[in-house]
Amino acid sequence: MAAFVKAINAKIRAHPMLNYVCSTHFWGPVSNFGIPIAAVMDTQKSPELISGQMTAALCIYSATFMRYSLAVSPANYLLFACHFINEGSQLTQGYRYMNYHHWGGKEELAKKGELPKVDAPAEAKKLGDLVEKAKTELKK
């Protein structure tokens, strides 16, 4: 059995494309692409939901790993693309955050009557009801 696995591995590693697809240089960035996909999708949500601290942390994270992806040998261009997209998305989110919270965006929306209205006590009650329902389901 070990010889069979060794033979299959040698066959895969002999083919350059299969060797790349079976490497961490491919699967690391592919699994990491969830972060920029989520960031791009979040650009359609209300700027009220953006966390300034998390956005800043993700900007630093992506800038660091863009540099790292080119510094490793061989350079990992797929990882670079992943972090390049994330950096752009996070900078967009950072601009939206600053515009909404610090540059008058919230006040402008309030004047137009477009400020999102969230009834916090009602939302908290809904969440509490869901927790209680989940607890009773677990006890069954």
Short mmCIF file of N, CA and C in Angstrom, two decimals:
data_model
loop_
_atom_site.label_atom_id
_atom_site.label_comp_id
_atom_site.label_asym_id
_atom_site.label_seq_id
_atom_site.Cartn_x
_atom_site.Cartn_y
_atom_site.Cartn_z
N MET A 1 0.83 -1.19 0.00
CA MET A 1 0.00 0.00 0.00
C MET A 1 0.87 1.26 0.00
N ALA A 2 1.94 1.26 0.79
CA ALA A 2 2.82 2.42 0.85
C ALA A 2 3.48 2.68 -0.50
N ALA A 3 3.82 1.61 -1.20
CA ALA A 3 4.43 1.76 -2.52
C ALA A 3 3.44 2.36 -3.50
N PHE A 4 2.16 1.99 -3.37
CA PHE A 4 1.12 2.53 -4.25
C PHE A 4 0.97 4.04 -4.02
N VAL A 5 0.91 4.45 -2.77
CA VAL A 5 0.78 5.87 -2.43
C VAL A 5 2.00 6.64 -2.91
N LYS A 6 3.16 6.05 -2.75
CA LYS A 6 4.41 6.69 -3.18
C LYS A 6 4.42 6.86 -4.71
N ALA A 7 3.91 5.86 -5.43
CA ALA A 7 3.86 5.93 -6.89
C ALA A 7 2.88 7.01 -7.35
N ILE A 8 1.72 7.09 -6.71
CA ILE A 8 0.72 8.12 -7.06
C ILE A 8 1.30 9.51 -6.78
N ASN A 9 1.94 9.67 -5.63
CA ASN A 9 2.54 10.95 -5.27
C ASN A 9 3.61 11.36 -6.28
N ALA A 10 4.43 10.41 -6.71
CA ALA A 10 5.48 10.70 -7.69
C ALA A 10 4.87 11.13 -9.02
N LYS A 11 3.75 10.48 -9.40
CA LYS A 11 3.07 10.83 -10.66
C LYS A 11 2.50 12.25 -10.58
N ILE A 12 1.90 12.57 -9.44
CA ILE A 12 1.34 13.92 -9.26
C ILE A 12 2.45 14.96 -9.27
N ARG A 13 3.51 14.72 -8.54
CA ARG A 13 4.61 15.68 -8.43
C ARG A 13 5.38 15.84 -9.73
N ALA A 14 5.28 14.87 -10.63
CA ALA A 14 5.98 14.97 -11.92
C ALA A 14 5.29 15.95 -12.86
N HIS A 15 4.00 16.15 -12.68
CA HIS A 15 3.23 17.06 -13.54
C HIS A 15 3.22 18.44 -12.88
N PRO A 16 3.76 19.48 -13.53
CA PRO A 16 3.90 20.80 -12.88
C PRO A 16 2.57 21.40 -12.40
N MET A 17 1.52 21.28 -13.21
CA MET A 17 0.24 21.87 -12.82
C MET A 17 -0.36 21.14 -11.62
N LEU A 18 -0.35 19.82 -11.65
CA LEU A 18 -0.87 19.05 -10.52
C LEU A 18 -0.03 19.28 -9.27
N ASN A 19 1.27 19.40 -9.46
CA ASN A 19 2.16 19.67 -8.33
C ASN A 19 1.78 21.01 -7.68
N TYR A 20 1.48 22.02 -8.49
CA TYR A 20 1.10 23.33 -7.97
C TYR A 20 -0.25 23.26 -7.24
N VAL A 21 -1.22 22.58 -7.86
CA VAL A 21 -2.56 22.48 -7.26
C VAL A 21 -2.52 21.70 -5.95
N CYS A 22 -1.59 20.81 -5.80
CA CYS A 22 -1.47 20.01 -4.57
C CYS A 22 -0.55 20.66 -3.54
N SER A 23 -0.18 21.91 -3.73
CA SER A 23 0.76 22.56 -2.82
C SER A 23 0.07 23.60 -1.94
N THR A 24 0.76 24.01 -0.89
CA THR A 24 0.24 25.07 -0.03
C THR A 24 0.31 26.43 -0.73
N HIS A 25 1.12 26.55 -1.77
CA HIS A 25 1.18 27.80 -2.53
C HIS A 25 -0.14 28.05 -3.25
N PHE A 26 -0.91 26.98 -3.48
CA PHE A 26 -2.21 27.11 -4.12
C PHE A 26 -3.33 27.16 -3.07
N TRP A 27 -3.37 26.18 -2.17
CA TRP A 27 -4.49 26.05 -1.25
C TRP A 27 -4.50 27.10 -0.14
N GLY A 28 -3.34 27.63 0.24
CA GLY A 28 -3.31 28.70 1.23
C GLY A 28 -4.08 29.93 0.76
N PRO A 29 -3.72 30.47 -0.42
CA PRO A 29 -4.46 31.63 -0.92
C PRO A 29 -5.93 31.33 -1.24
N VAL A 30 -6.19 30.13 -1.76
CA VAL A 30 -7.58 29.79 -2.09
C VAL A 30 -8.44 29.83 -0.83
N SER A 31 -7.96 29.23 0.25
CA SER A 31 -8.73 29.25 1.49
C SER A 31 -8.78 30.65 2.09
N ASN A 32 -7.78 31.46 1.84
CA ASN A 32 -7.72 32.82 2.38
C ASN A 32 -8.62 33.78 1.60
N PHE A 33 -9.06 33.41 0.41
CA PHE A 33 -9.88 34.30 -0.41
C PHE A 33 -11.24 34.60 0.22
N GLY A 34 -11.62 33.88 1.27
CA GLY A 34 -12.87 34.18 1.96
C GLY A 34 -12.86 35.58 2.56
N ILE A 35 -11.70 36.04 3.00
CA ILE A 35 -11.60 37.37 3.63
C ILE A 35 -11.90 38.48 2.62
N PRO A 36 -11.22 38.52 1.45
CA PRO A 36 -11.56 39.59 0.51
C PRO A 36 -12.96 39.46 -0.09
N ILE A 37 -13.45 38.24 -0.25
CA ILE A 37 -14.82 38.07 -0.76
C ILE A 37 -15.80 38.69 0.22
N ALA A 38 -15.62 38.41 1.51
CA ALA A 38 -16.50 38.99 2.53
C ALA A 38 -16.37 40.51 2.56
N ALA A 39 -15.15 41.02 2.40
CA ALA A 39 -14.94 42.48 2.42
C ALA A 39 -15.63 43.15 1.24
N VAL A 40 -15.55 42.54 0.08
CA VAL A 40 -16.20 43.10 -1.11
C VAL A 40 -17.72 43.08 -0.92
N MET A 41 -18.25 41.99 -0.37
CA MET A 41 -19.69 41.90 -0.14
C MET A 41 -20.15 42.91 0.92
N ASP A 42 -19.29 43.18 1.91
CA ASP A 42 -19.64 44.14 2.96
C ASP A 42 -19.73 45.57 2.47
N THR A 43 -19.19 45.87 1.30
CA THR A 43 -19.29 47.23 0.78
C THR A 43 -20.73 47.60 0.44
N GLN A 44 -21.61 46.60 0.37
CA GLN A 44 -23.02 46.86 0.07
C GLN A 44 -23.85 47.06 1.34
N LYS A 45 -23.25 46.84 2.50
CA LYS A 45 -23.96 46.98 3.76
C LYS A 45 -23.82 48.39 4.31
N SER A 46 -24.59 48.69 5.33
CA SER A 46 -24.57 50.02 5.95
C SER A 46 -23.20 50.32 6.55
N PRO A 47 -22.70 51.55 6.38
CA PRO A 47 -21.42 51.91 6.98
C PRO A 47 -21.47 51.93 8.51
N GLU A 48 -22.68 51.92 9.07
CA GLU A 48 -22.85 51.89 10.52
C GLU A 48 -22.29 50.58 11.10
N LEU A 49 -22.25 49.53 10.30
CA LEU A 49 -21.81 48.21 10.77
C LEU A 49 -20.30 48.01 10.71
N ILE A 50 -19.57 48.94 10.11
CA ILE A 50 -18.13 48.77 9.91
C ILE A 50 -17.38 48.99 11.23
N SER A 51 -16.48 48.08 11.54
CA SER A 51 -15.60 48.23 12.70
C SER A 51 -14.31 48.89 12.24
N GLY A 52 -14.05 50.08 12.75
CA GLY A 52 -12.84 50.80 12.36
C GLY A 52 -11.58 50.08 12.77
N GLN A 53 -11.57 49.50 13.97
CA GLN A 53 -10.39 48.79 14.46
C GLN A 53 -10.10 47.54 13.63
N MET A 54 -11.14 46.79 13.30
CA MET A 54 -10.94 45.57 12.50
C MET A 54 -10.49 45.93 11.10
N THR A 55 -11.05 46.99 10.53
CA THR A 55 -10.65 47.42 9.20
C THR A 55 -9.18 47.82 9.19
N ALA A 56 -8.75 48.57 10.19
CA ALA A 56 -7.34 48.96 10.28
C ALA A 56 -6.44 47.74 10.43
N ALA A 57 -6.85 46.80 11.27
CA ALA A 57 -6.06 45.57 11.48
C ALA A 57 -5.94 44.78 10.18
N LEU A 58 -7.04 44.67 9.44
CA LEU A 58 -7.00 43.91 8.18
C LEU A 58 -6.19 44.63 7.11
N CYS A 59 -6.16 45.96 7.14
CA CYS A 59 -5.30 46.71 6.21
C CYS A 59 -3.83 46.39 6.48
N ILE A 60 -3.45 46.42 7.75
CA ILE A 60 -2.06 46.11 8.11
C ILE A 60 -1.73 44.66 7.77
N TYR A 61 -2.65 43.76 8.08
CA TYR A 61 -2.48 42.33 7.79
C TYR A 61 -2.24 42.10 6.30
N SER A 62 -3.09 42.69 5.47
CA SER A 62 -2.96 42.46 4.03
C SER A 62 -1.71 43.10 3.46
N ALA A 63 -1.36 44.29 3.94
CA ALA A 63 -0.13 44.93 3.46
C ALA A 63 1.09 44.09 3.83
N THR A 64 1.09 43.55 5.04
CA THR A 64 2.20 42.71 5.49
C THR A 64 2.32 41.46 4.62
N PHE A 65 1.20 40.80 4.37
CA PHE A 65 1.26 39.56 3.61
C PHE A 65 1.41 39.77 2.11
N MET A 66 1.08 40.97 1.61
CA MET A 66 1.41 41.26 0.21
C MET A 66 2.93 41.27 0.07
N ARG A 67 3.60 41.89 1.02
CA ARG A 67 5.07 41.92 1.00
C ARG A 67 5.64 40.51 1.17
N TYR A 68 5.07 39.76 2.10
CA TYR A 68 5.54 38.39 2.36
C TYR A 68 5.39 37.51 1.13
N SER A 69 4.26 37.64 0.42
CA SER A 69 4.00 36.78 -0.74
C SER A 69 5.04 36.97 -1.84
N LEU A 70 5.64 38.15 -1.90
CA LEU A 70 6.68 38.40 -2.90
C LEU A 70 8.07 38.08 -2.36
N ALA A 71 8.21 38.04 -1.04
CA ALA A 71 9.52 37.79 -0.42
C ALA A 71 9.86 36.31 -0.36
N VAL A 72 8.83 35.43 -0.32
CA VAL A 72 9.11 34.00 -0.24
C VAL A 72 9.66 33.52 -1.58
N SER A 73 10.32 32.39 -1.53
CA SER A 73 10.88 31.83 -2.76
C SER A 73 10.27 30.47 -3.00
N PRO A 74 9.59 30.27 -4.10
CA PRO A 74 9.28 31.21 -5.17
C PRO A 74 8.15 32.14 -4.75
N ALA A 75 8.10 33.29 -5.39
CA ALA A 75 7.07 34.29 -5.08
C ALA A 75 5.69 33.68 -5.31
N ASN A 76 4.76 33.98 -4.41
CA ASN A 76 3.41 33.43 -4.49
C ASN A 76 2.47 34.53 -4.99
N TYR A 77 2.25 34.56 -6.29
CA TYR A 77 1.45 35.62 -6.90
C TYR A 77 -0.03 35.47 -6.60
N LEU A 78 -0.49 34.25 -6.37
CA LEU A 78 -1.89 34.05 -6.01
C LEU A 78 -2.17 34.63 -4.62
N LEU A 79 -1.25 34.44 -3.70
CA LEU A 79 -1.38 35.03 -2.36
C LEU A 79 -1.30 36.55 -2.45
N PHE A 80 -0.43 37.06 -3.31
CA PHE A 80 -0.33 38.51 -3.51
C PHE A 80 -1.67 39.06 -4.02
N ALA A 81 -2.27 38.38 -5.01
CA ALA A 81 -3.55 38.84 -5.56
C ALA A 81 -4.64 38.84 -4.49
N CYS A 82 -4.65 37.80 -3.67
CA CYS A 82 -5.63 37.71 -2.58
C CYS A 82 -5.51 38.91 -1.65
N HIS A 83 -4.31 39.21 -1.22
CA HIS A 83 -4.12 40.31 -0.27
C HIS A 83 -4.23 41.68 -0.94
N PHE A 84 -3.93 41.77 -2.22
CA PHE A 84 -4.11 43.02 -2.96
C PHE A 84 -5.60 43.37 -3.02
N ILE A 85 -6.42 42.38 -3.33
CA ILE A 85 -7.88 42.60 -3.38
C ILE A 85 -8.39 42.96 -1.99
N ASN A 86 -7.91 42.25 -0.98
CA ASN A 86 -8.35 42.54 0.38
C ASN A 86 -7.91 43.93 0.82
N GLU A 87 -6.70 44.32 0.47
CA GLU A 87 -6.21 45.66 0.84
C GLU A 87 -7.11 46.74 0.23
N GLY A 88 -7.43 46.59 -1.05
CA GLY A 88 -8.31 47.55 -1.71
C GLY A 88 -9.69 47.59 -1.07
N SER A 89 -10.22 46.42 -0.75
CA SER A 89 -11.54 46.34 -0.12
C SER A 89 -11.53 46.97 1.27
N GLN A 90 -10.48 46.70 2.04
CA GLN A 90 -10.40 47.25 3.39
C GLN A 90 -10.19 48.77 3.35
N LEU A 91 -9.42 49.25 2.39
CA LEU A 91 -9.25 50.70 2.26
C LEU A 91 -10.59 51.37 1.91
N THR A 92 -11.37 50.70 1.06
CA THR A 92 -12.71 51.20 0.72
C THR A 92 -13.58 51.24 1.97
N GLN A 93 -13.54 50.16 2.75
CA GLN A 93 -14.32 50.11 3.99
C GLN A 93 -13.83 51.17 4.98
N GLY A 94 -12.53 51.38 5.03
CA GLY A 94 -11.98 52.41 5.91
C GLY A 94 -12.46 53.80 5.53
N TYR A 95 -12.50 54.06 4.23
CA TYR A 95 -13.02 55.35 3.76
C TYR A 95 -14.49 55.50 4.14
N ARG A 96 -15.27 54.44 3.93
CA ARG A 96 -16.69 54.49 4.27
C ARG A 96 -16.89 54.72 5.77
N TYR A 97 -16.06 54.06 6.59
CA TYR A 97 -16.12 54.24 8.04
C TYR A 97 -15.82 55.69 8.42
N MET A 98 -14.71 56.22 7.89
CA MET A 98 -14.32 57.59 8.21
C MET A 98 -15.38 58.58 7.73
N ASN A 99 -15.89 58.37 6.54
CA ASN A 99 -16.91 59.26 5.99
C ASN A 99 -18.16 59.25 6.87
N TYR A 100 -18.59 58.09 7.30
CA TYR A 100 -19.82 57.97 8.08
C TYR A 100 -19.65 58.50 9.51
N HIS A 101 -18.56 58.12 10.17
CA HIS A 101 -18.40 58.44 11.60
C HIS A 101 -17.68 59.76 11.87
N HIS A 102 -16.82 60.21 10.97
CA HIS A 102 -15.98 61.38 11.28
C HIS A 102 -16.11 62.54 10.30
N TRP A 103 -16.60 62.31 9.11
CA TRP A 103 -16.62 63.37 8.10
C TRP A 103 -18.04 63.80 7.74
N GLY A 104 -19.01 63.58 8.62
CA GLY A 104 -20.35 64.10 8.43
C GLY A 104 -21.31 63.22 7.66
N GLY A 105 -20.96 62.01 7.38
CA GLY A 105 -21.86 61.12 6.64
C GLY A 105 -23.12 60.78 7.41
N LYS A 106 -22.97 60.57 8.72
CA LYS A 106 -24.12 60.21 9.56
C LYS A 106 -25.10 61.38 9.62
N GLU A 107 -24.58 62.59 9.78
CA GLU A 107 -25.43 63.78 9.86
C GLU A 107 -26.14 64.03 8.53
N GLU A 108 -25.42 63.79 7.45
CA GLU A 108 -26.01 63.98 6.12
C GLU A 108 -27.18 63.03 5.90
N LEU A 109 -27.00 61.77 6.30
CA LEU A 109 -28.09 60.79 6.16
C LEU A 109 -29.26 61.14 7.08
N ALA A 110 -28.96 61.68 8.26
CA ALA A 110 -30.03 62.07 9.19
C ALA A 110 -30.87 63.20 8.60
N LYS A 111 -30.22 64.15 7.93
CA LYS A 111 -30.94 65.26 7.29
C LYS A 111 -31.89 64.75 6.21
N LYS A 112 -31.42 63.75 5.46
CA LYS A 112 -32.24 63.19 4.39
C LYS A 112 -33.30 62.22 4.92
N GLY A 113 -33.18 61.84 6.18
CA GLY A 113 -34.12 60.89 6.76
C GLY A 113 -33.81 59.45 6.37
N GLU A 114 -32.58 59.19 5.97
CA GLU A 114 -32.19 57.85 5.51
C GLU A 114 -31.35 57.11 6.54
N LEU A 115 -31.24 57.65 7.75
CA LEU A 115 -30.44 57.00 8.77
C LEU A 115 -31.10 55.68 9.16
N PRO A 116 -30.33 54.58 9.17
CA PRO A 116 -30.93 53.29 9.53
C PRO A 116 -31.46 53.32 10.96
N LYS A 117 -32.70 52.87 11.10
CA LYS A 117 -33.32 52.87 12.43
C LYS A 117 -33.28 51.45 12.97
N VAL A 118 -32.55 51.28 14.06
CA VAL A 118 -32.46 49.98 14.71
C VAL A 118 -33.06 50.11 16.10
N ASP A 119 -34.08 49.30 16.38
CA ASP A 119 -34.71 49.28 17.69
C ASP A 119 -33.94 48.27 18.55
N ALA A 120 -32.93 48.78 19.26
CA ALA A 120 -32.02 47.90 20.01
C ALA A 120 -32.74 47.03 21.04
N PRO A 121 -33.67 47.57 21.84
CA PRO A 121 -34.35 46.69 22.81
C PRO A 121 -35.14 45.57 22.14
N ALA A 122 -35.79 45.88 21.03
CA ALA A 122 -36.55 44.84 20.33
C ALA A 122 -35.62 43.78 19.74
N GLU A 123 -34.50 44.23 19.20
CA GLU A 123 -33.53 43.28 18.65
C GLU A 123 -32.93 42.40 19.75
N ALA A 124 -32.66 43.00 20.91
CA ALA A 124 -32.12 42.24 22.04
C ALA A 124 -33.13 41.21 22.52
N LYS A 125 -34.42 41.59 22.55
CA LYS A 125 -35.46 40.65 22.97
C LYS A 125 -35.56 39.49 21.99
N LYS A 126 -35.50 39.78 20.68
CA LYS A 126 -35.54 38.71 19.68
C LYS A 126 -34.38 37.74 19.88
N LEU A 127 -33.21 38.29 20.11
CA LEU A 127 -32.02 37.47 20.31
C LEU A 127 -32.16 36.63 21.58
N GLY A 128 -32.67 37.23 22.65
CA GLY A 128 -32.90 36.49 23.89
C GLY A 128 -33.89 35.36 23.70
N ASP A 129 -34.95 35.62 22.93
CA ASP A 129 -35.94 34.57 22.64
C ASP A 129 -35.31 33.43 21.86
N LEU A 130 -34.45 33.76 20.91
CA LEU A 130 -33.77 32.71 20.14
C LEU A 130 -32.86 31.87 21.02
N VAL A 131 -32.18 32.51 21.96
CA VAL A 131 -31.29 31.79 22.88
C VAL A 131 -32.11 30.84 23.75
N GLU A 132 -33.23 31.34 24.28
CA GLU A 132 -34.08 30.49 25.12
C GLU A 132 -34.64 29.31 24.33
N LYS A 133 -35.03 29.55 23.09
CA LYS A 133 -35.54 28.48 22.24
C LYS A 133 -34.46 27.44 21.99
N ALA A 134 -33.24 27.89 21.75
CA ALA A 134 -32.13 26.96 21.52
C ALA A 134 -31.84 26.15 22.78
N LYS A 135 -31.94 26.78 23.95
CA LYS A 135 -31.71 26.06 25.21
C LYS A 135 -32.74 24.96 25.40
N THR A 136 -34.01 25.28 25.12
CA THR A 136 -35.05 24.26 25.29
C THR A 136 -34.89 23.13 24.29
N GLU A 137 -34.43 23.45 23.09
CA GLU A 137 -34.20 22.41 22.08
C GLU A 137 -33.06 21.49 22.50
N LEU A 138 -32.04 22.05 23.13
CA LEU A 138 -30.91 21.24 23.58
C LEU A 138 -31.28 20.33 24.74
N LYS A 139 -32.20 20.78 25.58
CA LYS A 139 -32.62 19.96 26.72
C LYS A 139 -33.46 18.76 26.30
N LYS A 140 -34.08 18.83 25.13
CA LYS A 140 -34.94 17.73 24.65
C LYS A 140 -34.16 16.51 24.32
#
